[in-house]
Coordinates of C-alpha atoms in Angstrom, one line a residue:
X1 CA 4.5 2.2 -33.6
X2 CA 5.5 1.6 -30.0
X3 CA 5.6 -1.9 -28.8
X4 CA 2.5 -3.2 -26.6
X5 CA 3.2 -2.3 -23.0
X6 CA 4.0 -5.4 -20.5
X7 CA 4.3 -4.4 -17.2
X8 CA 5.2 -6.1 -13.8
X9 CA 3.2 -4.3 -10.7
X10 CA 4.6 -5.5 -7.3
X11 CA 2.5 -5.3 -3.9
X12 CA 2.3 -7.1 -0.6
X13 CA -1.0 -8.7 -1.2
X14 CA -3.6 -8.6 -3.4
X15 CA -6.5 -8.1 -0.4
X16 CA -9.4 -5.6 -0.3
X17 CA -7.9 -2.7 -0.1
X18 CA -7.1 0.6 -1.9
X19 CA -3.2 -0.1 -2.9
X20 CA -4.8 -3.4 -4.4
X21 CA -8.1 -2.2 -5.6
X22 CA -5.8 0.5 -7.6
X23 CA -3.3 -2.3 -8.5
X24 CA -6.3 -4.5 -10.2
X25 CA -7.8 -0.9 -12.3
X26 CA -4.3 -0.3 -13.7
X27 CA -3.8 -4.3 -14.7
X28 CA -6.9 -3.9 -16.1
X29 CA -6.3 -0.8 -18.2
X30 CA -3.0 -2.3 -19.4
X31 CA -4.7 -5.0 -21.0
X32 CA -7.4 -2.5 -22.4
X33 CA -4.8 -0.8 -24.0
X34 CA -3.2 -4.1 -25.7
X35 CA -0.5 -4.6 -23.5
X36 CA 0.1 -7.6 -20.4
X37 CA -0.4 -6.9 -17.1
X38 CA 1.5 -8.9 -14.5
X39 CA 1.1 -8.7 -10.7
X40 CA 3.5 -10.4 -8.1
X41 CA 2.1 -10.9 -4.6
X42 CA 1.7 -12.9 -2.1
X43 CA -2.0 -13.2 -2.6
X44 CA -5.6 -12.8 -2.0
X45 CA -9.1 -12.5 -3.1
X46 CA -7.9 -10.3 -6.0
X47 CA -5.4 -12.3 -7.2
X48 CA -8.6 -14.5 -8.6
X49 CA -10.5 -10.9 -10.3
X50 CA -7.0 -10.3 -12.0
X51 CA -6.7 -13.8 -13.5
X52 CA -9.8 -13.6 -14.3
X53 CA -9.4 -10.8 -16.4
X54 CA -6.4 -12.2 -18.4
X55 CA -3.9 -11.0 -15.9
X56 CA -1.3 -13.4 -14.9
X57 CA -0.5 -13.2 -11.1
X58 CA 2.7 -14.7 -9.7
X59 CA 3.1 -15.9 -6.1
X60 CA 5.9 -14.6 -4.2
X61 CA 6.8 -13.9 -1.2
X62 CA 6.8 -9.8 -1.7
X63 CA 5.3 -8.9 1.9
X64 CA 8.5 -10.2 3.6
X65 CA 10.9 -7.9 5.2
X66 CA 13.7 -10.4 5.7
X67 CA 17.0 -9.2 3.7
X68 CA 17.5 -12.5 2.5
X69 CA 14.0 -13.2 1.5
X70 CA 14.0 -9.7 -0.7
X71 CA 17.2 -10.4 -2.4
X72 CA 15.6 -13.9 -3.3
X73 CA 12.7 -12.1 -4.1
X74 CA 15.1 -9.6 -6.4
X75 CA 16.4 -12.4 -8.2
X76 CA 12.9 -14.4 -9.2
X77 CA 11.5 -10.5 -10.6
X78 CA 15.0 -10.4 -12.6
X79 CA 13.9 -14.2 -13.7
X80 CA 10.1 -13.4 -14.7
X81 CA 11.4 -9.7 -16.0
X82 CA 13.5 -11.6 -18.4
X83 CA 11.0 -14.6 -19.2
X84 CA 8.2 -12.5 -19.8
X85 CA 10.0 -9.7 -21.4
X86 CA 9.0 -6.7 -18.9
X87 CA 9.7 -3.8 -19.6
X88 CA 8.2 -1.4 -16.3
X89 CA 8.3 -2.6 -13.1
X90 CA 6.2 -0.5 -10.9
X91 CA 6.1 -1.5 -6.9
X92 CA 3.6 -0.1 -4.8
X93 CA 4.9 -0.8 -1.3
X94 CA 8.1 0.0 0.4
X95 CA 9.5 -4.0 1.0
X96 CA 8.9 -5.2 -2.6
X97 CA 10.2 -2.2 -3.9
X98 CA 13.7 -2.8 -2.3
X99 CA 13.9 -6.3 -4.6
X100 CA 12.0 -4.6 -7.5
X101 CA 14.5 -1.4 -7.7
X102 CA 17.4 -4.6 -7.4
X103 CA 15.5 -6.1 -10.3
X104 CA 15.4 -3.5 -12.8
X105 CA 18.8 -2.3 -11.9
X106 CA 19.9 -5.7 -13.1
X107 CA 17.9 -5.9 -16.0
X108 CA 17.8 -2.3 -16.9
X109 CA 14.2 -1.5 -17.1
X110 CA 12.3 1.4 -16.5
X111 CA 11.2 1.5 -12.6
X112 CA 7.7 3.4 -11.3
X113 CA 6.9 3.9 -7.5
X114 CA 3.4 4.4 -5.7
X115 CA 3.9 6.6 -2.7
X116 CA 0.5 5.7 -1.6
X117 CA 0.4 7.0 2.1
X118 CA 2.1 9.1 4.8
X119 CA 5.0 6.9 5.7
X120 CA 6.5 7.6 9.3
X121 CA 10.1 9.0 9.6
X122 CA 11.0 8.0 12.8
X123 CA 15.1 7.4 12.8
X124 CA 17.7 7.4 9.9
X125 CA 16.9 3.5 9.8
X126 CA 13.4 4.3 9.0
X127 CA 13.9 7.0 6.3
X128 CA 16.7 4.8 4.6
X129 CA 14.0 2.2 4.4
X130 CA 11.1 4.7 2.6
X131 CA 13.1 6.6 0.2
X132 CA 13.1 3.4 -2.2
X133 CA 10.1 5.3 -3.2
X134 CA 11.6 8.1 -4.4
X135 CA 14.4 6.0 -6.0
X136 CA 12.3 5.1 -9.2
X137 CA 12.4 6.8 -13.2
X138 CA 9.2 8.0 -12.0
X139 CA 7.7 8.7 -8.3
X140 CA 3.1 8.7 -8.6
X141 CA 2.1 10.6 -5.6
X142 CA -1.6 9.6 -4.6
X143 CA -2.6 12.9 -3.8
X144 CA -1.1 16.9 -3.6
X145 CA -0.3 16.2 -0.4
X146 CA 1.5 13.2 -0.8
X147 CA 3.5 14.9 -3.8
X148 CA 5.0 17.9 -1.4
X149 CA 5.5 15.4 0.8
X150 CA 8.0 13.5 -1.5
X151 CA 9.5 16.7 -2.7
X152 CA 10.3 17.7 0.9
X153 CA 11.5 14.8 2.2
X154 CA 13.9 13.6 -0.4
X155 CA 14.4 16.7 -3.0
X156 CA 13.1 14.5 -5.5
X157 CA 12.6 17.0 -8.9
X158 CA 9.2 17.9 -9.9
X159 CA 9.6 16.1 -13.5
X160 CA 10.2 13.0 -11.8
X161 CA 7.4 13.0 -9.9
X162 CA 3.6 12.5 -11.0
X163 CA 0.5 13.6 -9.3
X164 CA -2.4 10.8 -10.3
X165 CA -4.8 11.0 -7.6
X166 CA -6.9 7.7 -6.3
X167 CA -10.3 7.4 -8.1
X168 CA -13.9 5.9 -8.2
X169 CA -15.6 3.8 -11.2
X170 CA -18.7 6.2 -12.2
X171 CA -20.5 2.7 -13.6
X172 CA -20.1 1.3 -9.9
X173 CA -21.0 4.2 -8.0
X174 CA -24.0 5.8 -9.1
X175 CA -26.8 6.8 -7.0
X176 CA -29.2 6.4 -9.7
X177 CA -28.2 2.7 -9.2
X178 CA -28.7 2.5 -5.7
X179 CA -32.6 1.4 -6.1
X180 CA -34.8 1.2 -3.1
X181 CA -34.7 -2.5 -3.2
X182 CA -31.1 -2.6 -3.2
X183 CA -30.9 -0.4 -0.2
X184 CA -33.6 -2.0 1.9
X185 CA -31.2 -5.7 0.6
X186 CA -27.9 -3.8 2.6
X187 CA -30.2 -2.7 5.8
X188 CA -31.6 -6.3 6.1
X189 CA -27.8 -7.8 5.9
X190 CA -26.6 -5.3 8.3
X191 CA -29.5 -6.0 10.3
X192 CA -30.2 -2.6 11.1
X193 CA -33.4 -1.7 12.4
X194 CA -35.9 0.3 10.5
X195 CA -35.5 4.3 11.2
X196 CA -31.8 3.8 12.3
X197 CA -29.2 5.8 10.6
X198 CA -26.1 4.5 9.6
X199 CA -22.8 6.1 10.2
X200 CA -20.2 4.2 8.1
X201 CA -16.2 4.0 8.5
X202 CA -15.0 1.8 5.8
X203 CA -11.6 0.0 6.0
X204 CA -9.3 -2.3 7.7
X205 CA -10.2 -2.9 11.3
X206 CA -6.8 -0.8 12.7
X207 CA -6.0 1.7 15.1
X208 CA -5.1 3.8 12.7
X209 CA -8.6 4.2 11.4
X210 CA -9.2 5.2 14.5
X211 CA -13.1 3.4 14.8
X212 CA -12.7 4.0 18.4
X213 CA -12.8 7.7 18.4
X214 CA -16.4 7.6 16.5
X215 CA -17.6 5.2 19.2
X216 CA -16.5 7.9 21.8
X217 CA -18.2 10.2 19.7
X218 CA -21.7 8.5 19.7
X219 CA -21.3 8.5 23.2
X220 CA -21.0 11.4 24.0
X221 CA -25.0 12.4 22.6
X222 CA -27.8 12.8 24.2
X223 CA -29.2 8.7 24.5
X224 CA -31.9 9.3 22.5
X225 CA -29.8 10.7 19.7
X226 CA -27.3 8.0 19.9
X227 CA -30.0 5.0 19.9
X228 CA -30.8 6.4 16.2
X229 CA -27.8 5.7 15.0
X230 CA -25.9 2.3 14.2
X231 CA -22.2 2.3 13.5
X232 CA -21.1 -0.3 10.6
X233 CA -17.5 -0.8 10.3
X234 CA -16.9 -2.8 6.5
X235 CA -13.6 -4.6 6.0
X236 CA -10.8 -7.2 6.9
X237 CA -10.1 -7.4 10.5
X238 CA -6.5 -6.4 10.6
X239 CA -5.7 -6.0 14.5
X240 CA -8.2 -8.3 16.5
X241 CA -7.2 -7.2 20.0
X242 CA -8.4 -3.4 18.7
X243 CA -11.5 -4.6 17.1
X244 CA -12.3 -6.5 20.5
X245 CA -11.5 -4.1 22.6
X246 CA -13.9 -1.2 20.8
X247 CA -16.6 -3.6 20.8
X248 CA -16.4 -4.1 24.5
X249 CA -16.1 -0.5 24.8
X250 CA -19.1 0.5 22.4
X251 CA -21.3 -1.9 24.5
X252 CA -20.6 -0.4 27.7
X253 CA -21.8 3.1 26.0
X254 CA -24.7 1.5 24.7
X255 CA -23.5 1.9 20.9
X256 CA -25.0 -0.2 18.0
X257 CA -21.6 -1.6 16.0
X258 CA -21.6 -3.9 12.8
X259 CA -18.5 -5.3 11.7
X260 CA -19.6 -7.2 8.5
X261 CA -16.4 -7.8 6.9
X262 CA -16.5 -7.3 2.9
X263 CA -19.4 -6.2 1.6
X264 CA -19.8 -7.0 -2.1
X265 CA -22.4 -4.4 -2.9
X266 CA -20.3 -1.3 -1.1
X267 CA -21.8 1.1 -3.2
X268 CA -25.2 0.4 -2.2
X269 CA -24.2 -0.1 1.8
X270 CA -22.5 3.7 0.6
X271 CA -26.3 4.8 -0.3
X272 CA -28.1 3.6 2.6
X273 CA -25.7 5.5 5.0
X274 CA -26.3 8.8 6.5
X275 CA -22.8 9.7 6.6
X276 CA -19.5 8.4 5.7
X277 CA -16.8 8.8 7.8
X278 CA -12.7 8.5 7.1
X279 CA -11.4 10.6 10.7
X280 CA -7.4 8.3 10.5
X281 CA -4.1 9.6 12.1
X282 CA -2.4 9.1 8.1
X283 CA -4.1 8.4 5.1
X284 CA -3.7 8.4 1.5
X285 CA -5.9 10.1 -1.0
X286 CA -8.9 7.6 0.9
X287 CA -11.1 6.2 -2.0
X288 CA -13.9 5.4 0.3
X289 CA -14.4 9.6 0.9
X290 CA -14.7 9.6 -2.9
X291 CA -16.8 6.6 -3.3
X292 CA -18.9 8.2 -1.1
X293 CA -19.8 11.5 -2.1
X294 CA -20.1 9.9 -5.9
X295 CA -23.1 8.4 -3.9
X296 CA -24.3 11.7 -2.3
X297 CA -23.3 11.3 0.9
X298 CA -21.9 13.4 3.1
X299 CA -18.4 12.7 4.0
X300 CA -17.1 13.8 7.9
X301 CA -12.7 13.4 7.3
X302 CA -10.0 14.1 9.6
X303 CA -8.0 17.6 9.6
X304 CA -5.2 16.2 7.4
X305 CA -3.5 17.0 4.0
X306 CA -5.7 13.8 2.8
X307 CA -8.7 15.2 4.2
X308 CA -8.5 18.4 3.4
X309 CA -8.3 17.6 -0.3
X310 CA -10.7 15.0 -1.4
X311 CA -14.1 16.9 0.5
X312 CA -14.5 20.7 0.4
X313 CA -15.2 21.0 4.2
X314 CA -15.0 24.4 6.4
X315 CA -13.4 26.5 7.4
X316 CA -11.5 25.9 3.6
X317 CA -14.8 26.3 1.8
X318 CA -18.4 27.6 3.5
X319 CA -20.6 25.1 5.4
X320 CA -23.2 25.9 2.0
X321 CA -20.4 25.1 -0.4
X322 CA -19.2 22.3 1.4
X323 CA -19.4 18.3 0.6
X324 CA -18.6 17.5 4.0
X325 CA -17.7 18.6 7.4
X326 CA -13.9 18.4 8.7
X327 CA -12.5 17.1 12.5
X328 CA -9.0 16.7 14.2
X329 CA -8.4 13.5 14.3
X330 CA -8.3 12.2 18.0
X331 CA -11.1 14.2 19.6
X332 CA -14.0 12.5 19.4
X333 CA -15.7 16.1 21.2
X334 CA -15.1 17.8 17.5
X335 CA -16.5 14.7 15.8
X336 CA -19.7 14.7 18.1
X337 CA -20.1 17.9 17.2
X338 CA -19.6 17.4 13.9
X339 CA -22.4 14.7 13.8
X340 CA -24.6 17.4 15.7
X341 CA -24.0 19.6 12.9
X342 CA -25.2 17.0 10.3
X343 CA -28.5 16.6 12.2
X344 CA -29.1 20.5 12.7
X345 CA -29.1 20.4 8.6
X346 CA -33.1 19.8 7.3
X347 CA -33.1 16.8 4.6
X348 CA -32.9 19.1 1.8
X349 CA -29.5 21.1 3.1
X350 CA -28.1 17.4 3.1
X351 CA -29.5 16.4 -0.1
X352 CA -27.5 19.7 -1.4
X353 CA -24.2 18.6 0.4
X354 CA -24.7 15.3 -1.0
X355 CA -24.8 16.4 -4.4
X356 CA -21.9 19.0 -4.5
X357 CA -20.3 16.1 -3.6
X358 CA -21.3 14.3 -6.1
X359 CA -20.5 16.9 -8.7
X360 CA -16.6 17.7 -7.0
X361 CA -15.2 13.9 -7.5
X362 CA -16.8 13.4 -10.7
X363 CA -15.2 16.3 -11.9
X364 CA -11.7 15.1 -10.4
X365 CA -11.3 11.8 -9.4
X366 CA -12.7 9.3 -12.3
X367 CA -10.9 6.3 -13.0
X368 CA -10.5 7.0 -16.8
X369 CA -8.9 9.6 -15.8
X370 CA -6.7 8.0 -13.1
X371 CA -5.7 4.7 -15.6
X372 CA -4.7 7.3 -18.8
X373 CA -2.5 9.0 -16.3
X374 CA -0.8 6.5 -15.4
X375 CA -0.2 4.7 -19.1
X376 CA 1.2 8.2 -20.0
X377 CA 3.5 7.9 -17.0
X378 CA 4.7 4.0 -18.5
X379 CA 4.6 5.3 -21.9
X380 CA 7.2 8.3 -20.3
X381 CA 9.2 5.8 -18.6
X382 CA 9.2 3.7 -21.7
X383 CA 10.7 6.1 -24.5
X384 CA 12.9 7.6 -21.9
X385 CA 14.5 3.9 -21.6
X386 CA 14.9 3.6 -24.4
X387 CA 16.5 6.8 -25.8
X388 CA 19.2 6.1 -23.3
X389 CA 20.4 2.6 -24.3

C-alpha cells in the first residue's frame, strides 16, 4: 500500500488569484485523499481557507528575488522537508522554485513545476531565470498552449511534461444557483442602476489585463449604447497609478466603472453580467473565462493561444457554434465591434451561446478532474523516486 502523500506546494503569496486559488483546490484534494498538504508563502487571505481546512501554511519569505534571501529560503524548505517528512515539493512560481529545486536536490525528493503563464524571454538573463520550470521530475503546463510552449523553449520530453488544464468547482458555479434574489443582492452592491448591463473583466487591477482597452472600447459606441452599459472591474488593485489613470480616462468618455475589489459571491456577480471579458497581452488557461461560461455567459477573449482554447470563438468555430466571440488584444475598434456583435444577437441567440458554453467547460475543465490529474502526476513522481534510490 503506498504511503499517504505529504506534499510541500511553494508560491509567492497566498492572495486571490488563480495560481493561489489552484494552490488551495490541490491542498485540499491532498488531504481528501489522506495525505498532508503544506503551503509555504509569504501570505494572504488564503493562507486562513488553507488552515482552515487542516492545511498547515508556513511563512516565508518565497516572493523574494534576492540571491541570498532564496538560498536562505533553500535551506528552511530542506529544514521543514526533513521535519515534516516531504516527499513532493511542487513550486508554482519561478523565484521559489530556484530554492525549492535547491531543496529537493539536497534532500532528494521528487520535484513538480506549474508553468502557469506565458513567461517573457527577453535576454539570456531572463530565460536562465524561467527554465527552473522545466528543471523539475515533472513540468504541469496550464493549458495546450502553455505545454508547446515548454516543449519549444527548453526541449523538455513529452513524458516529463503534463497537460492539467485550470478548472471551475460545478457546486460553486451553477446557474441554477444564481437565484433572482441573489442577482438583484450583486446589482445593489455594485450599485448599478436598473436596466444597465454589466460588462465584467475579472482580475488584478494591471496593465496587462489591459482594462483600459475595454474603456476605449465603450467609448467608441454610439452614447446611448454606451450609457447602458457599466464596466465592473473585481479584484486586488495591483498597479495603482494604472487603475487611476483609467478611471480618469473612463470619466472623460463618460464610462460607468466599478472597481469593487473581492467579491465574495463571484459566481453570482458572473450571473448578473451580460458578458465576461478576459482581452490580456499573456494569460494562462484564465479560470474567470471558464467560470463564466459554467454560468452561461458569454465570454469576449483576446486572440491568444489562452484564448483561443478555453471559448470556441470564430473564425475557429461558427458564430452559431460558438461560446464566445474572439479580439486582438490592443484594439479596442475589434472589441467595440465585438460588443456590437453581442447586441445584434436577440436574447435567445445569447441564451444559446450561453449554454454551449456551459456545456464545453463542464465537459473539460472540472475540478475533479483537474485535482485527480494532478495526484496521478505526485503518485508518478512518487514511485519514480523511489525506484531509483
Amino acid at each position: 500500500m503506498p504511503e499517504p502523500l505529504v506534499v510541500l506546494q511553494v508560491i509567492p503569496r497566498m492572495r486571490a488569484g488563480g495560481a493561489e486559488l489552484g494552490c488551495l483546490q490541490i491542498a485540499e484534494a491532498i488531504m481528501a485523499a489522506g495525505g498532508r498538504a503544506l503551503v509555504a508563502s509569504q501570505g494572504g487571505r488564503l493562507a486562513e481557507k488553507l488552515t482552515a481546512l487542516g492545511g498547515t501554511h508556513i511563512t516565508l519569505p518565497m516572493a523574494t528575488k534576492n540571491p541570498l534571501r532564496m538560498y536562505a529560503n533553500a535551506r528552511a524548505l530542506a529544514a521543514i522537508i526533513a521535519k515534516e517528512k516531504v516527499g513532493i515539493i511542487h513550486a508554482r512560481s519561478r523565484a521559489p522554485a530556484w530554492s525549492a529545486l535547491w531543496a529537493a536536490r539536497k534532500t532528494g525528493i521528487a520535484f513538480v513545476t506549474t508553468y502557469h503563464g506565458e513567461y517573457r524571454e527577453q535576454n539570456k538573463i531572463k530565460n536562465l531565470y524561467n527554465s527552473v520550470m522545466a528543471k523539475s521530475d515533472k513540468v504541469i503546463a496550464g493549458s495546450d498552449n502553455i505545454g508547446r510552449l515548454i516543449k519549444e523553449r527548453y526541449g523538455t520530453p513529452e513524458n516529463r511534461i503534463a497537460v492539467i488544464h485550470r478548472a471551475f468547482d460545478p457546486a460553486k458555479f451553477d446557474k441554477a444557483t444564481a437565484t433572482p434574489e441573489k442577482i438583484a443582492g450583486v446589482r445593489t452592491i455594485l450599485n448599478v442602476p436598473d436596466g444597465a448591463r454589466i460588462l465584467m473583466l475579472a482580475g488584478r487591477i494591471s496593465p496587462n489585463k489591459a482594462h483600459d482597452h475595454l474603456i476605449e472600447a465603450v467609448g467608441l459606441l454610439p452614447k446611448e449604447d454606451a450609457r447602458g452599459f457599466v464596466l465592473v472591474f473585481p479584484g486586488e488593485i495591483e498597479k495603482a497609478d494604472y487603475a487611476r489613470s483609467f478611471t480618469a480616462r473612463a470619466q472623460a468618455l463618460g464610462v460607468e466603472i466599478r472597481l469593487p475589489g473581492h467579491l465574495e459571491n463571484v459566481g453570482a456577480a458572473m450571473a448578473a453580467s451580460w458578458a465576461l471579458f478576459n482581452i490580456s497581452r499573456t494569460e494562462g488557461l484564465p479560470r474567470v473565462v471558464i467560470e463564466a461560461q459554467a454560468m452561461g455567459v458569454p465570454a469576449v477573449v483576446s486572440d491568444s493561444g489562452p484564448g483561443r482554447e478555453v471559448a470556441l470563438t470564430p473564425p475557429d468555430t461558427p458564430l452559431a457554434q460558438a461560446t464566445g466571440l474572439r479580439v486582438p488584444y490592443n484594439n479596442p475598434t475589434a472589441l467595440a465591434d465585438a460588443i456590437k456583435t453581442l447586441m445584434e444577437m436577440s436574447d435567445e441567440e445569447r441564451a444559446a451561446m450561453g449554454q454551449r458554453g456551459s456545456a464545453h467547460v463542464r465537459a473539460r475543465y472540472t475540478l475533479a478532474r483537474m485535482t485527480g490529474q494532478t495526484l496521478e502526476v505526485y503518485r508518478e513522481v512518487s514511485a519514480n523516486r523511489a525506484r531509483r534510490s
